[in-house]
Amino acid sequence: MSSSKVIFIPKGSTNYIITYLNKSGYELNIIDKVIIKAKGYPQSGWIDLKTTKMTKADFINKLLTSKAALKTITLIPGETAYFFLKEISEKFHLSFIKLQKAYDNYSYKLDGNILAETYNLPIGMDEDHLVFYLISYTNKKYEEFSNKIFGHYIKNSWYKYLTIASIVQKEAADIDEMPIVSSVIQNRLKKRMPLQMDGTLNYGIYSHTKVTPKMIRDDISSYNTYKYAELPKDPICAVSLDAIKAAIFPAKTEYLYFFRDKSTGKHSFTKDYKEHINNINRLKNIKTPQKETKIFPKKSDSKTTTDVKTLWKTIN
């Protein structure tokens, strides 16, 4: 007999499944029904038969033993939920509008609700169940990570760490830089200095948009860390476990500034504004000195710490 490699098996009784298959052209008779009932129960959903030509006995065996048909998709660290849902929509031939509606229904924050990871998802899963699975899986992982580090899971506090982690994810050149970038974020927050980081404006639909002076001027959302001396109200993207660790355990530094060297892709970190400008001038071959714009009054240069209790107090 002939069949498509991937077929759909509905939920229901064996009689219902056989009736469905017969309507789909498989012509199973009363003897086939007895054999299927005697040997087991077909797995519901989309299953992969691996072949298109087989005997009826082979078909019945595959019907009872075949595994779910899966597709692999990866949420890249630093990507936003908006673009990930777009990719799911295209790869799984699902409605983006329905995916977004399900995401809005199940998500805790605007982003960061799905862990940056590779997922093997069943073909044929509808929009609501797929999004529910991704968010539920992520929440279990977050709870597991938090319990290992703190001994408890307080969702609101955890998502504040995720917000820091998402900025680290966007700004750090590599894993080694993550704890250092995290320390800069913590140090600036303690001094009530605006973070002034372009990466925070690459949120949602702006994930791949170049941040321009106009965007900095016009964006009035909490993601504009040039305007507000605090964290955005939500994570800006999906994060990796490395970024989460860096957010919770920043390096012990006094750095307040960093600048990317385009020739290496790495950042130069400094605690002094004058030295920061010298780095920029050196890397850009600019000789004109600049003055720092003071938005908030200067406070004492207190040192950072990797102590979890101190960090926890800082962001709560």
GROMACS .gro file of N, CA and C in nm, residues 52-108:
model
  171
   52THR      N    1   0.710   0.544   0.205
   52THR     CA    2   0.580   0.566   0.139
   52THR      C    3   0.522   0.437   0.080
   53LYS      N    4   0.602   0.332   0.065
   53LYS     CA    5   0.558   0.204   0.010
   53LYS      C    6   0.578   0.094   0.112
   54MET      N    7   0.473   0.015   0.140
   54MET     CA    8   0.484  -0.091   0.240
   54MET      C    9   0.366  -0.187   0.227
   55THR      N   10   0.380  -0.304   0.289
   55THR     CA   11   0.266  -0.396   0.295
   55THR      C   12   0.171  -0.346   0.402
   56LYS      N   13   0.049  -0.401   0.401
   56LYS     CA   14  -0.047  -0.359   0.503
   56LYS      C   15   0.001  -0.398   0.642
   57ALA      N   16   0.067  -0.515   0.653
   57ALA     CA   17   0.121  -0.558   0.782
   57ALA      C   18   0.225  -0.459   0.833
   58ASP      N   19   0.311  -0.412   0.740
   58ASP     CA   20   0.412  -0.311   0.778
   58ASP      C   21   0.345  -0.182   0.822
   59PHE      N   22   0.241  -0.143   0.749
   59PHE     CA   23   0.169  -0.019   0.781
   59PHE      C   24   0.110  -0.026   0.922
   60ILE      N   25   0.045  -0.139   0.953
   60ILE     CA   26  -0.015  -0.155   1.087
   60ILE      C   27   0.094  -0.152   1.194
   61ASN      N   28   0.206  -0.219   1.167
   61ASN     CA   29   0.317  -0.219   1.264
   61ASN      C   30   0.371  -0.078   1.286
   62LYS      N   31   0.390  -0.004   1.177
   62LYS     CA   32   0.440   0.133   1.188
   62LYS      C   33   0.338   0.224   1.257
   63LEU      N   34   0.210   0.196   1.231
   63LEU     CA   35   0.102   0.272   1.293
   63LEU      C   36   0.111   0.262   1.446
   64LEU      N   37   0.154   0.146   1.493
   64LEU     CA   38   0.159   0.120   1.637
   64LEU      C   39   0.293   0.154   1.701
   65THR      N   40   0.398   0.167   1.620
   65THR     CA   41   0.533   0.185   1.678
   65THR      C   42   0.604   0.314   1.637
   66SER      N   43   0.553   0.381   1.534
   66SER     CA   44   0.624   0.501   1.485
   66SER      C   45   0.622   0.613   1.588
   67LYS      N   46   0.731   0.690   1.589
   67LYS     CA   47   0.743   0.803   1.680
   67LYS      C   48   0.690   0.930   1.615
   68ALA      N   49   0.673   1.030   1.697
   68ALA     CA   50   0.621   1.157   1.647
   68ALA      C   51   0.715   1.218   1.544
   69ALA      N   52   0.658   1.279   1.444
   69ALA     CA   53   0.737   1.351   1.344
   69ALA      C   54   0.778   1.485   1.403
   70LEU      N   55   0.908   1.510   1.407
   70LEU     CA   56   0.960   1.629   1.474
   70LEU      C   57   1.034   1.721   1.378
   71LYS      N   58   1.034   1.849   1.410
   71LYS     CA   59   1.118   1.947   1.342
   71LYS      C   60   1.199   2.019   1.447
   72THR      N   61   1.323   2.051   1.410
   72THR     CA   62   1.412   2.120   1.502
   72THR      C   63   1.414   2.269   1.473
   73ILE      N   64   1.408   2.348   1.579
   73ILE     CA   65   1.417   2.493   1.564
   73ILE      C   66   1.498   2.549   1.681
   74THR      N   67   1.581   2.649   1.653
   74THR     CA   68   1.669   2.706   1.756
   74THR      C   69   1.636   2.852   1.781
   75LEU      N   70   1.615   2.884   1.908
   75LEU     CA   71   1.601   3.024   1.949
   75LEU      C   72   1.740   3.073   1.986
   76ILE      N   73   1.795   3.160   1.904
   76ILE     CA   74   1.932   3.209   1.922
   76ILE      C   75   1.936   3.309   2.037
   77PRO      N   76   2.035   3.297   2.127
   77PRO     CA   77   2.048   3.395   2.235
   77PRO      C   78   2.056   3.538   2.179
   78GLY      N   79   1.977   3.626   2.235
   78GLY     CA   80   1.976   3.765   2.188
   78GLY      C   81   1.862   3.795   2.092
   79GLU      N   82   1.793   3.690   2.042
   79GLU     CA   83   1.681   3.713   1.951
   79GLU      C   84   1.555   3.743   2.032
   80THR      N   85   1.462   3.813   1.972
   80THR     CA   86   1.338   3.848   2.041
   80THR      C   87   1.228   3.748   2.007
   81ALA      N   88   1.128   3.743   2.095
   81ALA     CA   89   1.015   3.651   2.076
   81ALA      C   90   0.944   3.680   1.945
   82TYR      N   91   0.935   3.805   1.907
   82TYR     CA   92   0.865   3.844   1.783
   82TYR      C   93   0.925   3.771   1.663
   83PHE      N   94   1.055   3.773   1.649
   83PHE     CA   95   1.120   3.710   1.534
   83PHE      C   96   1.122   3.558   1.547
   84PHE      N   97   1.127   3.507   1.669
   84PHE     CA   98   1.122   3.362   1.688
   84PHE      C   99   0.985   3.308   1.647
   85LEU      N  100   0.879   3.377   1.684
   85LEU     CA  101   0.745   3.336   1.644
   85LEU      C  102   0.728   3.344   1.492
   86LYS      N  103   0.791   3.444   1.431
   86LYS     CA  104   0.790   3.455   1.284
   86LYS      C  105   0.855   3.332   1.222
   87GLU      N  106   0.969   3.290   1.279
   87GLU     CA  107   1.041   3.173   1.227
   87GLU      C  108   0.959   3.046   1.246
   88ILE      N  109   0.895   3.031   1.362
   88ILE     CA  110   0.809   2.915   1.387
   88ILE      C  111   0.695   2.912   1.286
   89SER      N  112   0.635   3.027   1.263
   89SER     CA  113   0.524   3.038   1.169
   89SER      C  114   0.563   2.988   1.030
   90GLU      N  115   0.681   3.028   0.985
   90GLU     CA  116   0.727   2.990   0.851
   90GLU      C  117   0.768   2.843   0.845
   91LYS      N  118   0.838   2.795   0.948
   91LYS     CA  119   0.893   2.659   0.946
   91LYS      C  120   0.785   2.553   0.969
   92PHE      N  121   0.684   2.587   1.052
   92PHE     CA  122   0.581   2.489   1.085
   92PHE      C  123   0.449   2.517   1.014
   93HIS      N  124   0.449   2.619   0.926
   93HIS     CA  125   0.329   2.655   0.849
   93HIS      C  126   0.210   2.684   0.941
   94LEU      N  127   0.236   2.768   1.041
   94LEU     CA  128   0.134   2.806   1.137
   94LEU      C  129   0.104   2.955   1.125
   95SER      N  130  -0.006   2.997   1.182
   95SER     CA  131  -0.047   3.137   1.178
   95SER      C  132   0.034   3.219   1.278
   96PHE      N  133   0.103   3.322   1.229
   96PHE     CA  134   0.178   3.409   1.319
   96PHE      C  135   0.083   3.482   1.414
   97ILE      N  136  -0.032   3.523   1.364
   97ILE     CA  137  -0.129   3.595   1.447
   97ILE      C  138  -0.174   3.508   1.564
   98LYS      N  139  -0.200   3.379   1.536
   98LYS     CA  140  -0.243   3.287   1.643
   98LYS      C  141  -0.129   3.256   1.739
   99LEU      N  142  -0.007   3.247   1.686
   99LEU     CA  143   0.110   3.225   1.772
   99LEU      C  144   0.129   3.344   1.866
  100GLN      N  145   0.118   3.464   1.812
  100GLN     CA  146   0.135   3.585   1.893
  100GLN      C  147   0.025   3.597   1.998
  101LYS      N  148  -0.097   3.560   1.960
  101LYS     CA  149  -0.210   3.565   2.054
  101LYS      C  150  -0.186   3.467   2.170
  102ALA      N  151  -0.139   3.346   2.137
  102ALA     CA  152  -0.109   3.247   2.241
  102ALA      C  153   0.005   3.295   2.329
  103TYR      N  154   0.107   3.355   2.267
  103TYR     CA  155   0.222   3.407   2.344
  103TYR      C  156   0.177   3.516   2.440
  104ASP      N  157   0.094   3.608   2.393
  104ASP     CA  158   0.043   3.716   2.479
  104ASP      C  159  -0.039   3.659   2.595
  105ASN      N  160  -0.106   3.548   2.571
  105ASN     CA  161  -0.191   3.486   2.672
  105ASN      C  162  -0.110   3.416   2.781
  106TYR      N  163   0.000   3.349   2.742
  106TYR     CA  164   0.075   3.267   2.837
  106TYR      C  165   0.202   3.333   2.893
  107SER      N  166   0.249   3.439   2.829
  107SER     CA  167   0.377   3.498   2.871
  107SER      C  168   0.363   3.579   2.999
  108TYR      N  169   0.473   3.584   3.075
  108TYR     CA  170   0.477   3.660   3.200
  108TYR      C  171   0.523   3.804   3.174
   0.00000   0.00000   0.00000
